[in-house]
Coordinates of C-alpha atoms in Angstrom, one line a residue:
X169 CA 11.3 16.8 -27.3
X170 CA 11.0 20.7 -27.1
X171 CA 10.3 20.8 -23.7
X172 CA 14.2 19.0 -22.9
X173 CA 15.6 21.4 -25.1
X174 CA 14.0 24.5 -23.4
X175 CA 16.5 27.0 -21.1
X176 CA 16.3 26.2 -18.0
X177 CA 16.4 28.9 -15.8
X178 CA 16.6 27.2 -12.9
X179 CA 16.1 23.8 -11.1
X180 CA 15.3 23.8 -7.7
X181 CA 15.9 20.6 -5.1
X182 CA 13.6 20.5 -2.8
X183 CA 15.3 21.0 0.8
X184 CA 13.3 19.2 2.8
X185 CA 12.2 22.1 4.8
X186 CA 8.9 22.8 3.4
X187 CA 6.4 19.8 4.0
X188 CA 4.8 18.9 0.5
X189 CA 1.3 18.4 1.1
X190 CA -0.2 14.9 -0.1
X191 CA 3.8 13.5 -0.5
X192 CA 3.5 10.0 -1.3
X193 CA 0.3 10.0 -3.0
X194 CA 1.2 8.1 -6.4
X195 CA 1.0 8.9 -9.6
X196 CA -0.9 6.7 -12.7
X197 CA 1.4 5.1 -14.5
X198 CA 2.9 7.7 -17.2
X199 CA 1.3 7.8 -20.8
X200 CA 3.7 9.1 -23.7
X201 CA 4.3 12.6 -23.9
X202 CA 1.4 14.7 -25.9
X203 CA 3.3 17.6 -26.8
X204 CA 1.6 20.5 -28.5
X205 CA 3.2 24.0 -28.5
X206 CA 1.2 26.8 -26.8
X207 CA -2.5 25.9 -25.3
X208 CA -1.8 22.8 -22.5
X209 CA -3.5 19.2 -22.8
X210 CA -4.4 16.9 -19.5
X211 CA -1.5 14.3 -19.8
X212 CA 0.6 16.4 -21.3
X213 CA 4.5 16.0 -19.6
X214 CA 6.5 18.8 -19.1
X215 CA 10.4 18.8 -19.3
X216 CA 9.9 14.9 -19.4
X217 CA 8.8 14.9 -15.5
X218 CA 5.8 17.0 -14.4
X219 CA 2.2 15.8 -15.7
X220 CA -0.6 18.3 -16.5
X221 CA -3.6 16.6 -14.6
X222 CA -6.0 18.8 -14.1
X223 CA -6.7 22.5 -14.7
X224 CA -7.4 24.5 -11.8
X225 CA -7.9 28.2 -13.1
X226 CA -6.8 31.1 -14.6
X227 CA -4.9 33.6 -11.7
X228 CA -5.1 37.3 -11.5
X229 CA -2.4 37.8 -14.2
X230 CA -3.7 35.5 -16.8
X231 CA -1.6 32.5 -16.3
X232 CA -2.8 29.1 -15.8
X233 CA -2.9 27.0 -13.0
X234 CA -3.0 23.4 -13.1
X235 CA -2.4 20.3 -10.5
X236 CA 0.2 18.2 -12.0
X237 CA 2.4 15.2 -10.9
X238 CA 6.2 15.4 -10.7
X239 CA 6.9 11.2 -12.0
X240 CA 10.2 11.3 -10.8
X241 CA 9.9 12.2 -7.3
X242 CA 6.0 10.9 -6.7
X243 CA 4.1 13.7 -5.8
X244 CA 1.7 16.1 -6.8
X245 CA 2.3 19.5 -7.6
X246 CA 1.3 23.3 -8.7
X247 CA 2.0 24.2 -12.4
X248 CA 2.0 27.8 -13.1
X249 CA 1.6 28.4 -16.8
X250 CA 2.2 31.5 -19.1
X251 CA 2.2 31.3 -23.3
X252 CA 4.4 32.6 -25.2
X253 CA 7.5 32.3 -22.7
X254 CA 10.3 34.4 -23.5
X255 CA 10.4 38.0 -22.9
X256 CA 6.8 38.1 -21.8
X257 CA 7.4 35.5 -19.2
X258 CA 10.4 37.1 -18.0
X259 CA 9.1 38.8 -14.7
X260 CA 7.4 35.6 -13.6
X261 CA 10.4 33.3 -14.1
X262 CA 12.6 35.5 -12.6
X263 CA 10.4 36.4 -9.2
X264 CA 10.2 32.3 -9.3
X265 CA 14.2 32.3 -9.4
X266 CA 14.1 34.5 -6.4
X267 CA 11.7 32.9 -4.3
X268 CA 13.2 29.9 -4.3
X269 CA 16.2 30.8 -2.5
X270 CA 14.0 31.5 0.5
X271 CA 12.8 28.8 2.7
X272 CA 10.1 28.8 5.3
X273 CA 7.4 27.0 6.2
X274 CA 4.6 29.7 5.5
X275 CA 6.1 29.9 2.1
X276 CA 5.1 27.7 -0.7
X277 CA 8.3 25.6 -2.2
X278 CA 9.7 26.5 -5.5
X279 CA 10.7 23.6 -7.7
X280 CA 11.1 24.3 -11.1
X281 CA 11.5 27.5 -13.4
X282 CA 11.7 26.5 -17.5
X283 CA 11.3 28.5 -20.3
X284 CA 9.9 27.1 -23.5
X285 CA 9.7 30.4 -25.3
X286 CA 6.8 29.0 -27.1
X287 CA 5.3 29.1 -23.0
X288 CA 7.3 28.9 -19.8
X289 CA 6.2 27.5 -16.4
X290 CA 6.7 27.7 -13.0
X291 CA 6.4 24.0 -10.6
X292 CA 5.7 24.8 -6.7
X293 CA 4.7 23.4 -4.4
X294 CA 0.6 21.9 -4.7
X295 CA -1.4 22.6 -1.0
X296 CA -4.1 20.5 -0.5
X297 CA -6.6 23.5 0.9
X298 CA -7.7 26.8 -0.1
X299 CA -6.8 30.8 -0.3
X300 CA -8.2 33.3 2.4
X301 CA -10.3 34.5 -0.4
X302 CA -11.9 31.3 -1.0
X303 CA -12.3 30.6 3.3
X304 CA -13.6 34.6 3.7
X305 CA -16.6 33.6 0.5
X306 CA -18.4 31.7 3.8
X307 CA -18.1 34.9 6.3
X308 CA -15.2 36.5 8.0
X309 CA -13.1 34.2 10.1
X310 CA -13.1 34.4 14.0
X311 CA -10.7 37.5 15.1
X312 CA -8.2 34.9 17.0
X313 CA -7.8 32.7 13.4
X314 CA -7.7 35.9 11.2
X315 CA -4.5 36.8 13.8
X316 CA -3.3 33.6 13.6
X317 CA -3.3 33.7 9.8
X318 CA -2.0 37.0 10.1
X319 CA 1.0 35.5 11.5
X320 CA 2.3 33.5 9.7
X321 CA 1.9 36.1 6.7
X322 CA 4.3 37.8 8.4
X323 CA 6.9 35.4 9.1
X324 CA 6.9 34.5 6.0
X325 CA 6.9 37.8 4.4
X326 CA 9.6 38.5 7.4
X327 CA 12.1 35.6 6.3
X328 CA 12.2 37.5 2.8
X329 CA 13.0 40.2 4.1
X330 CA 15.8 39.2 5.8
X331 CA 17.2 38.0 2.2
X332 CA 17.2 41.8 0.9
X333 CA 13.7 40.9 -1.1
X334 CA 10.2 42.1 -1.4
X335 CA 7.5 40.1 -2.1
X336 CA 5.1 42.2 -3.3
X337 CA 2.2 40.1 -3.9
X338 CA 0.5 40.0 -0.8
X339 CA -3.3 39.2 -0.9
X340 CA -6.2 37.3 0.0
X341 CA -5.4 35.3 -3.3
X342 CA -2.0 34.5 -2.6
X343 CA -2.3 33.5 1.4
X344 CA -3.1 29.6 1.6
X345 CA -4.7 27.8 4.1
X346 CA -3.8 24.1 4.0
X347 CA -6.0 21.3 5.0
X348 CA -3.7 20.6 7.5
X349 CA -4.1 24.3 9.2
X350 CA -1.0 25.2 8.1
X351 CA -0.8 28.4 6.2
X352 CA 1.3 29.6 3.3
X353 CA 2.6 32.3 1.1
X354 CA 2.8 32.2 -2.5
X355 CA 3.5 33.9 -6.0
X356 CA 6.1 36.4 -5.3
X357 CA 6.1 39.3 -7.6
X358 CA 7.9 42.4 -6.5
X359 CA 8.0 45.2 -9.4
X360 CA 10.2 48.7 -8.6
X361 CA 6.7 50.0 -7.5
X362 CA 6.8 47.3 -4.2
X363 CA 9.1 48.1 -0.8
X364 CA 9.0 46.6 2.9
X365 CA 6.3 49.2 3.6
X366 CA 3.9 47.7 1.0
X367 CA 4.4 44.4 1.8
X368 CA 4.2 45.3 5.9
X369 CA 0.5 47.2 5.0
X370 CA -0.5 44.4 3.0
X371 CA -1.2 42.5 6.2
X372 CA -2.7 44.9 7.5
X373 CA -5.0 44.1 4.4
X374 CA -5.3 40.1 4.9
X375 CA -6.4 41.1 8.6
X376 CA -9.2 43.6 7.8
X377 CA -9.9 41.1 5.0
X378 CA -9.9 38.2 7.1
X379 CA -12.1 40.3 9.7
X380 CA -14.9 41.4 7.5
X381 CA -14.9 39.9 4.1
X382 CA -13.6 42.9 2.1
X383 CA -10.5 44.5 0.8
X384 CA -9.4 48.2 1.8
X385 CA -8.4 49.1 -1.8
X386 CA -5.7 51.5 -1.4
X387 CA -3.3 50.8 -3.0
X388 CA -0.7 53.2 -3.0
X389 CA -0.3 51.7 0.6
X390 CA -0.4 48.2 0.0
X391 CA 1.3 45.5 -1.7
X392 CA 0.2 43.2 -4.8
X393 CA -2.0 45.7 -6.0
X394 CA -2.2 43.6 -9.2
X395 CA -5.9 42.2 -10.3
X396 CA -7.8 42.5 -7.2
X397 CA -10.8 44.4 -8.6
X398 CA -13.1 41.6 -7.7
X399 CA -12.6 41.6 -4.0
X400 CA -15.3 44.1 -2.3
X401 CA -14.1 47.4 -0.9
X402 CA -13.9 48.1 2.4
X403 CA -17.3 49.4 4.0
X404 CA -16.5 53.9 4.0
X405 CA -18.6 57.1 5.2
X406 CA -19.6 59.7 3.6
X407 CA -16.3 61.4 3.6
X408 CA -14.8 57.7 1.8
X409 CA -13.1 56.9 5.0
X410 CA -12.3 53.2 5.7
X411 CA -14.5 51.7 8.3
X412 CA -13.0 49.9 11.0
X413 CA -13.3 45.7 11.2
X414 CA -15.5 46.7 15.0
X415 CA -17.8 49.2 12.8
X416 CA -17.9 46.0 10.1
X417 CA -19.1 43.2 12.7
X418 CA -19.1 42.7 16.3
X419 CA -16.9 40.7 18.6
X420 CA -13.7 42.3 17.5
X421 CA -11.2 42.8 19.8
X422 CA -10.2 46.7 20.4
X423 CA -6.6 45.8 19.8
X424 CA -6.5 43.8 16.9
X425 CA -8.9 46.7 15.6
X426 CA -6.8 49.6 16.4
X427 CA -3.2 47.2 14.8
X428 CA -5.2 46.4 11.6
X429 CA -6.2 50.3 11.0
X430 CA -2.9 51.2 12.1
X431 CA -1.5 49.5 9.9
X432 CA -3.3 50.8 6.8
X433 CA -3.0 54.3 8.2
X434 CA -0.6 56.3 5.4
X435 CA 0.1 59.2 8.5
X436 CA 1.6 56.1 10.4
X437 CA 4.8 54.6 10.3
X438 CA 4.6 50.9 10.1
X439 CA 7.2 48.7 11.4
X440 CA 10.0 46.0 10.3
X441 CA 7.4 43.0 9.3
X442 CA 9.8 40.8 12.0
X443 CA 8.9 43.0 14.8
X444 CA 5.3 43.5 13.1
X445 CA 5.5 39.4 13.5
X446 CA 6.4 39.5 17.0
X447 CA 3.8 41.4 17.8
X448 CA 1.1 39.2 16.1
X449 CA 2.6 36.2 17.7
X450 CA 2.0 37.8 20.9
X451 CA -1.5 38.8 20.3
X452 CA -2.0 34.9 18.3
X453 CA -1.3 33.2 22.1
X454 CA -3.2 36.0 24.1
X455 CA -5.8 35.2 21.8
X456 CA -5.5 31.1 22.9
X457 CA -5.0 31.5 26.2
X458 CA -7.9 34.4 26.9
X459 CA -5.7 37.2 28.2
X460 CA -2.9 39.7 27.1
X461 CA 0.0 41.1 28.4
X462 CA 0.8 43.5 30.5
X463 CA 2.7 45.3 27.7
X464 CA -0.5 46.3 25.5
X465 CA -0.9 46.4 22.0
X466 CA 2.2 47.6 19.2
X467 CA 1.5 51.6 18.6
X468 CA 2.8 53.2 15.8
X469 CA 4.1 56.8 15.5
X470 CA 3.0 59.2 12.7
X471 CA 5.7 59.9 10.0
X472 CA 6.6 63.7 11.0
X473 CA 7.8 62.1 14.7
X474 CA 10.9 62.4 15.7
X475 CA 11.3 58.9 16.1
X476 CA 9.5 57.2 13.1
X477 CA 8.1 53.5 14.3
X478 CA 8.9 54.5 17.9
X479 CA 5.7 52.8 20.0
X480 CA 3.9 55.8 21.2
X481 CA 0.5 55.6 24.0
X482 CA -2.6 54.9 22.3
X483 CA -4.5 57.7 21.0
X484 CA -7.6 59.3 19.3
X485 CA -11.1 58.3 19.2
X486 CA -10.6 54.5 18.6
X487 CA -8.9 53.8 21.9
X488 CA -11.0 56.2 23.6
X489 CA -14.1 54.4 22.8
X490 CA -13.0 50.9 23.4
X491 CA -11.8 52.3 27.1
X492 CA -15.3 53.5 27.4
X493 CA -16.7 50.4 26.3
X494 CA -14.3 48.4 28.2
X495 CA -15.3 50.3 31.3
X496 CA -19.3 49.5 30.7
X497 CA -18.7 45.6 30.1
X498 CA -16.7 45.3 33.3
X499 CA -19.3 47.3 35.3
X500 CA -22.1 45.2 33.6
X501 CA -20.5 42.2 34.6
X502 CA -19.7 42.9 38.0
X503 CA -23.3 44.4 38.6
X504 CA -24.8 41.1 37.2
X505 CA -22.9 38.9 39.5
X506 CA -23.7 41.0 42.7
X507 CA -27.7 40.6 42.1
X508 CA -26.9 36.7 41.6
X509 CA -24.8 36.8 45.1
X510 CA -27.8 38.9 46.8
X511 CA -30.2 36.3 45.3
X512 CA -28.3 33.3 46.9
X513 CA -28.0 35.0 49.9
X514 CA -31.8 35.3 49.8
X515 CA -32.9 31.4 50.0
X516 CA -31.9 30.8 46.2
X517 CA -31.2 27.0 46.0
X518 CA -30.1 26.8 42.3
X519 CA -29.1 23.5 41.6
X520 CA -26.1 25.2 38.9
X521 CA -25.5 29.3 38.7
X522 CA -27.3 30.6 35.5
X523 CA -25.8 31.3 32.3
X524 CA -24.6 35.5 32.0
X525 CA -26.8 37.0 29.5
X526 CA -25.3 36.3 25.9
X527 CA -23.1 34.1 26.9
X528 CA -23.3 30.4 25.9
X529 CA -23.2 27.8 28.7
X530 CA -20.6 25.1 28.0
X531 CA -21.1 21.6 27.1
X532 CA -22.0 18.7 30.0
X533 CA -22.7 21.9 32.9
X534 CA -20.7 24.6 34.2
X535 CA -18.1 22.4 35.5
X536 CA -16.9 21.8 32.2
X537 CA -13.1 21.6 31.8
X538 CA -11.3 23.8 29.8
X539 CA -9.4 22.7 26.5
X540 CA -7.6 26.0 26.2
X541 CA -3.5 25.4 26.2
X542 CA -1.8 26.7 29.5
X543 CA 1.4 28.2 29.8
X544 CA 3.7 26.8 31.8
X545 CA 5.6 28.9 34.6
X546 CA 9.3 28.5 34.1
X547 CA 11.6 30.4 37.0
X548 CA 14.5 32.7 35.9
X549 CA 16.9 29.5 37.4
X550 CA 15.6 27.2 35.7
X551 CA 17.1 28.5 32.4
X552 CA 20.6 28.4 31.4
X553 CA 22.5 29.3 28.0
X554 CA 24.6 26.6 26.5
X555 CA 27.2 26.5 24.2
X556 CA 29.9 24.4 22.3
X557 CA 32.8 26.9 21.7
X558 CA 34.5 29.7 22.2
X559 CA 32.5 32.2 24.8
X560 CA 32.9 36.0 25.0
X561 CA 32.0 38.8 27.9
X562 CA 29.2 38.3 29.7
X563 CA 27.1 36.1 27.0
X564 CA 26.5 33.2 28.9
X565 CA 24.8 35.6 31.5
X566 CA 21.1 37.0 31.2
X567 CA 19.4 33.4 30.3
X568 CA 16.5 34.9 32.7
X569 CA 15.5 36.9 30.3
X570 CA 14.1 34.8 28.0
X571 CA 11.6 33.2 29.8
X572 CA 10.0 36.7 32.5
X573 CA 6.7 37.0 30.0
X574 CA 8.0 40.6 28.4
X575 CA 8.5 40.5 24.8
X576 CA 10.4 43.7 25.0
X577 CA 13.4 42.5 27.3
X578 CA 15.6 39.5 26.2
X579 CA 18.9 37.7 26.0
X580 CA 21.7 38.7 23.2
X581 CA 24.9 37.0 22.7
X582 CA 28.1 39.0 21.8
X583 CA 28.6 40.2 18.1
X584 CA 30.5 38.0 16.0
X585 CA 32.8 38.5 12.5
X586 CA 30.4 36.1 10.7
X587 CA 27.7 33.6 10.2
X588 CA 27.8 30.7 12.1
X589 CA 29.1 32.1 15.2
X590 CA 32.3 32.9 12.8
X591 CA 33.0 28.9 12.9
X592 CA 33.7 29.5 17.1
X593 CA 31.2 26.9 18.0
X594 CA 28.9 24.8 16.4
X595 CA 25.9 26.9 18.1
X596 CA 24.5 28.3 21.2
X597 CA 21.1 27.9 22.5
X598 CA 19.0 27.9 25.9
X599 CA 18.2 24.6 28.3
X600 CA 15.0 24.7 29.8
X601 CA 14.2 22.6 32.8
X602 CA 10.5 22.1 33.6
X603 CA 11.8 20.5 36.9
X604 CA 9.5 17.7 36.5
X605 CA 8.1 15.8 33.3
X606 CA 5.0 17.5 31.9
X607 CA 2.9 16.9 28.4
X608 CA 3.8 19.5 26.2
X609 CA 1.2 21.5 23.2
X610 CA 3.8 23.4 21.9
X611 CA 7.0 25.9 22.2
X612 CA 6.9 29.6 20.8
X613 CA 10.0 31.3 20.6
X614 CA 10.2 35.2 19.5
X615 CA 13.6 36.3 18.3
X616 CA 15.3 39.5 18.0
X617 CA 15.7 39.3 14.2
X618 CA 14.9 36.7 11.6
X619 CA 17.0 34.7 9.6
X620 CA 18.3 32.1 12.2
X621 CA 18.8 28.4 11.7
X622 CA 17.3 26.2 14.7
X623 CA 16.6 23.2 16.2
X624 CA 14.4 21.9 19.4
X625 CA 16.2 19.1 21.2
X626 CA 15.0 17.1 24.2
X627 CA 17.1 14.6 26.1
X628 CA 16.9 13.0 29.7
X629 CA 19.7 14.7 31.6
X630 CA 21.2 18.0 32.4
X631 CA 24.8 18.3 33.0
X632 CA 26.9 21.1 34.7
X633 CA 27.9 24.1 32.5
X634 CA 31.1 23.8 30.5
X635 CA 32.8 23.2 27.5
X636 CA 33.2 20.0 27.4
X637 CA 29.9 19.0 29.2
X638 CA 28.2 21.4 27.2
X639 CA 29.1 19.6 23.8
X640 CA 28.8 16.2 25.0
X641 CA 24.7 17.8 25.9
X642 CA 24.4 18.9 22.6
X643 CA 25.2 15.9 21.6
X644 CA 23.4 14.0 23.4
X645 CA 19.8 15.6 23.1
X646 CA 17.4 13.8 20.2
X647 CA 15.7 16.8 17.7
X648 CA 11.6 17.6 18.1
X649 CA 10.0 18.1 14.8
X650 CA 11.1 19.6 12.3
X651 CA 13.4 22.9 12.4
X652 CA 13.6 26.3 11.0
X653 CA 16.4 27.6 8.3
X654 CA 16.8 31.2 8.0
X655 CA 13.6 31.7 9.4
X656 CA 11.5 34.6 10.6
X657 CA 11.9 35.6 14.0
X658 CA 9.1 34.0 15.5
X659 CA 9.2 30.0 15.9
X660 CA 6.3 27.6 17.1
X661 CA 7.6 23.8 17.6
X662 CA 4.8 21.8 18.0
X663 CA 6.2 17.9 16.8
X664 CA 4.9 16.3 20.2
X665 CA 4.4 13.0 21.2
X666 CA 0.9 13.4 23.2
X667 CA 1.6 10.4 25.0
X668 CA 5.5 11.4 26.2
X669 CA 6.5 13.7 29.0
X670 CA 9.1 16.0 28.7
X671 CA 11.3 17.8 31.5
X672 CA 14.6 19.1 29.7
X673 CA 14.5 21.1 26.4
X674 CA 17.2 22.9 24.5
X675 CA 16.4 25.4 21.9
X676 CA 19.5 25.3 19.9
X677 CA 20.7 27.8 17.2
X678 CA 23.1 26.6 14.9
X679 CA 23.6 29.9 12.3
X680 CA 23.1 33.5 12.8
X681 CA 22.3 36.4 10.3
X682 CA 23.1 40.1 10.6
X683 CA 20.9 42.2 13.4
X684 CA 19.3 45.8 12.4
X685 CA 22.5 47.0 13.7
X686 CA 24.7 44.6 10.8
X687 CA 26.2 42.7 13.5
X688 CA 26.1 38.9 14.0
X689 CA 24.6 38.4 16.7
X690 CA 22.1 36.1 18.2
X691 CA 19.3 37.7 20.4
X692 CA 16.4 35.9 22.0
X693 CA 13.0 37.9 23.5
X694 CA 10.8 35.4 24.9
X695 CA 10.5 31.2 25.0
X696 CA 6.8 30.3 25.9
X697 CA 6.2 26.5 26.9
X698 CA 2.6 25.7 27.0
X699 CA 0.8 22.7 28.1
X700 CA -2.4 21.1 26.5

C-alpha cells in the first residue's frame, strides 16, 4: 500500500503527558483500505492505522482538517492534510517534527508526521471543544476567563521557549478551548520572520481578542500573521490608533487593560513569555479570589530605557484615568452606604439591606454563601525544603519564601553542573504543612524559570529533616494528579479527591533546566494553596 511505503518523517509515542480528549471512545470496526492518491475519502486509512471519518474544514493555509481514528491505539484523533507532499509540504512536516518534542498540557499532542509525496499529513491530538475564534463568534468572554485563557497561552508558548523554539502561530484560530475547560495550543509554524517577541505580543492579541471580539491587525508586532484577514480589526480613531478593550466594552478591569495594550505597544519592551506567564497567573487567581496584590500590575519599559523590560511605575493617560475613575467608584460607594446607615438610624426596619444600584443581589438573600475558592494562610514555619542527596551552602534555607504572598521574592537552590541536580539527588522540593486536614480546590505554583519536571505528593506524616528521613519521605508520599515535564514556569495541580482532607503536601522537583543566567538551578517564587 502507498501509504506503508511513504517516508516517515517521524513517529511520535504518545507520553502520556497530554490527556487525549474522548480516549477510549471506540472505533467501528475497520473497513478495507480505500486508497486513492491526492483528494481524501471518509474511510480512507492512512499508513494502515489512522481512519479519515469525517471532514472538519479547510484551515488558514489550505490544508485539510479531518477527525479521524487511530485503530491501533482506540482513539480519535486530528488529521492535518496537505496535497502534493514533498517539497510543498516541507514546512508543515518539519514544524510538526518540532512540536512534538515539546510537551505540556496547553499544547496539543503530536502523533504522527508522514510524507506521501503524492500528499503528506500530520496526526495530533483531536479536542473535543472549540477555538477562541469560534467561543468570541457569541460575544467577548468575561475579563477573568479571557486572563485565564491568556494563561495558559503563555505557558504553553513559555515551555517552547525553554526548548530554543518559536511558535509562531499564535491566534484566535490556533488557541483551543476543550470541553473539559482545558485550553490548548496548536499548529506550530515558526518561519525566519517569527521571534520570542512575536510570539509574547501575540497574547497580547488573544487577550484584546478574547476582550472584544476583534483582532489588532498589526502584524509586524505579532505572531502567526498568516491568514487572519477574516477576523475584524480592532475598533481605531481618527488618527488609526488601537482602541483599548475598556473603550471597546465596559467592565474591564484597568489592569488587564493597560497589560493587553502594553503588550501590543511597539515603543514597549515586552518581557520573557515565562515571566509574562507569571504575571497572568497572578492576575488569573486575583481575578478568582476578587482582589490583587499588593505588588500591582507587570509594567513595561519603552525600548530606548536603560534597562529594557525593567518594571517601571505606571504611566500616561490610561493609568491616570482609571485612578480617577477608581477614586469616583470608591467615593460613590462609600456615599451610598452612609445614606443607607443614616436611614437605619432613622426608624428604617428593612427586613434585608437593599441591593447597591447596578449591582445584582445574589441567589436565596443577601446571606448567600460564597462559592469563590479561598486561599489558605500557610506561616513561614510551616514550610520546609526537602531533599534526597547531596546539599550545598545555604539551599535548604529560605523555604519561607515561597509561601509570604510576593511573586517577586522566592527560594533558589544552588547552581548545579547539570540536569537532574547533576545526578546528586533524585530531586528537591518543598513540604507544606496545613497543620490540620483541610479540603483542598487546587495548588498554584510560580517558578523562576520554565522547563522543570514535577510532581505533587501527599502522604500522612512528616518526619525530621535529613538525609535519610528525607528519602524515606519521598518515598513514602502517594502522587496528586498528574505532573508537569519540562513545563512552563507556572503549575496548577488540581487532581483532588473533594471528599478527602489533606494536611501534608510536598511539591517535588525531579529535573532542572538552565536559568536566564545558564545555570542549573532550581528557583521557586510563590506556592498558593486554596480551599473550595
Amino acid at each position: 500500500m502507498p501509504s506503508s511505503t511513504g517516508p516517515s518523517i517521524a513517529t511520535i509515542i504518545e507520553g502520556g503527558r497530554v490527556t487525549q480528549v474522548g480516549e477510549g471512545q471506540e472505533a467501528d470496526e475497520v473497513t478495507p483500505p480505500v486508497m486513492a492518491f491526492g483528494a481524501p475519502a471518509v474511510g480512507e486509512v492512512l499508513a494502515e492505522r489512522y481512519e479519515l471519518a469525517e471532514h472538519i474544514n479547510d484551515d488558514s493555509a489550505g490544508r485539510q482538517v479531518w477527525r479521524g481514528v487511530d485503530v491501533v491505539l482506540r482513539r480519535p484523533v486530528a488529521v492535518v492534510l496537505r496535497y502534493p507532499g514533498g517539497d510543498s509540504a516541507m514546512e508543515m512536516l518539519q514544524a510538526a517534527v518540532t512540536a512534538s518534542r515539546v510537551i505540556h498540557p496547553n499544547l496539543v499532542g503530536v502523533y504522527d508526521a508522514i510524507d506521501e509525496d503524492e500528499r503528506a499529513y500530520v496526526v495530533r491530538e483531536w479536542v473535543d471543544g472549540h477555538s477562541l475564534r469560534e467561543l468570541v463568534a457569541d460575544g467577548p468572554l468575561e475579563p477573568a476567563r479571557a486572563t485565564s485563557i491568556a494563561h495558559a497561552v503563555a505557558g504553553a508558548i513559555a515551555a517552547v521557549h525553554a526548548t530554543g523554539m518559536v511558535h509562531g502561530n499564535v491566534h484566535p484560530g490556533t488557541v483551543m478551548v476543550g470541553d473539559d475547560g482545558r485550553v490548548v495550543l496548536a499548529d506550530a509554524r515558526a518561519d525566519g520572520a517569527d521571534t520570542i517577541e512575536t510570539d509574547a505580543r501575540a497574547v497580547g492579541g488573544v487577550l484584546y481578542f478574547a476582550l472584544t471580539g476583534a483582532w489588532p491587525h498589526i502584524e509586524a508586532n505579532l505572531s502567526g500573521g498568516r491568514g487572519r484577514s477574516a477576523l475584524p480589526d480592532g475598533v481605531r480613531d481618527a488618527n488609526g490608533a488601537l482602541a483599548a478593550p475598556r473603550q471597546v466594552r465596559a467592565g474591564v478591569p484597568a489592569y488587564l487593560d493597560d497589560l493587553t495594550m502594553d503588550l501590543l505597544d511597539p515603543q514597549l519592551a515586552v518581557p520573557s513569555v515565562d515571566v509574562l506567564a507569571a504575571e497572568l497567573g497572578r492576575l488569573n487567581a486575583a481575578a478568582e479570589e476578587q482582589y490583587l496584590d499588593n505588588s500591582g500590575p507587570l509594567r513595561f519599559a519603552t525600548h530606548d530605557e536603560e534597562s529594557v523590560g525593567a518594571p517601571t511605575a505606571p504611566s500616561g493617560t490610561r493609568n491616570i484615568v482609571a485612578g480617577v475613575a477608581g477614586l469616583l467608584v470608591i467615593a460613590l460607594i462609600g456615599l451610598y452606604f452612609g445614606i443607607n446607615a443614616l436611614s437605619d438610624k432613622g426608624g428604617t426596619n428593612a427586613a434585608s439591606p437593599s441591593t447597591p444600584p447596578g449591582a445584582t443581589a445574589p441567589a436565596g438573600g443577601t446571606d448567600a454563601p460564597t462559592t469563590q475558592p479561598q486561599k489558605i494562610p500557610i506561616d513561614g514555619n510551616s514550610v520546609r525544603i526537602v531533599s534526597t542527596g547531596t546539599d550545598r551552602g545555604q539551599e535548604l534555607n529560605g523555604a519561607a519564601a515561597v509561601v509570604d504572598g510576593d511573586v517577586n521574592k522566592g527560594w533558589e537552590s544552588d547552581s548545579y553542573e547539570g540536569p537532574k541536580f547533576a545526578s546528586l539527588k533524585s530531586g528537591m522540593g518543598v513540604l507544606i504543612d496545613l497543620k490540620e486536614p483541610r479540603a483542598i480546590k487546587d495548588v498554584q505554583v510560580v517558578l523562576a524559570n520554565a522547563g522543570a519536571t514535577a510532581e505533587l505528593k501527599t502522604g500522612t506524616t512528616t518526619l525530621p529533616s535529613s538525609k535519610a528521613s528525607d528519602t524515606q519521605l519521598v518515598a513514602s508520599y502517594t502522587i496528586l494528579g498528574e505532573p508537569y515535564e519540562r513545563a512552563g514556569a507556572n503549575m496548577t495541580f488540581s487532581a483532588f479527591d473533594s471528599t478527602q482532607k489533606y494536611q501534608y503536601l510536598l511539591f517535588w522537583v525531579t529535573d532542572i533546566t538552565k536559568n536566564a543566567k545558564n545555570e542549573y538551578r532550581l528557583g521557586i517564587q510563590e506556592i498558593t494553596v486554596r480551599a473550595p
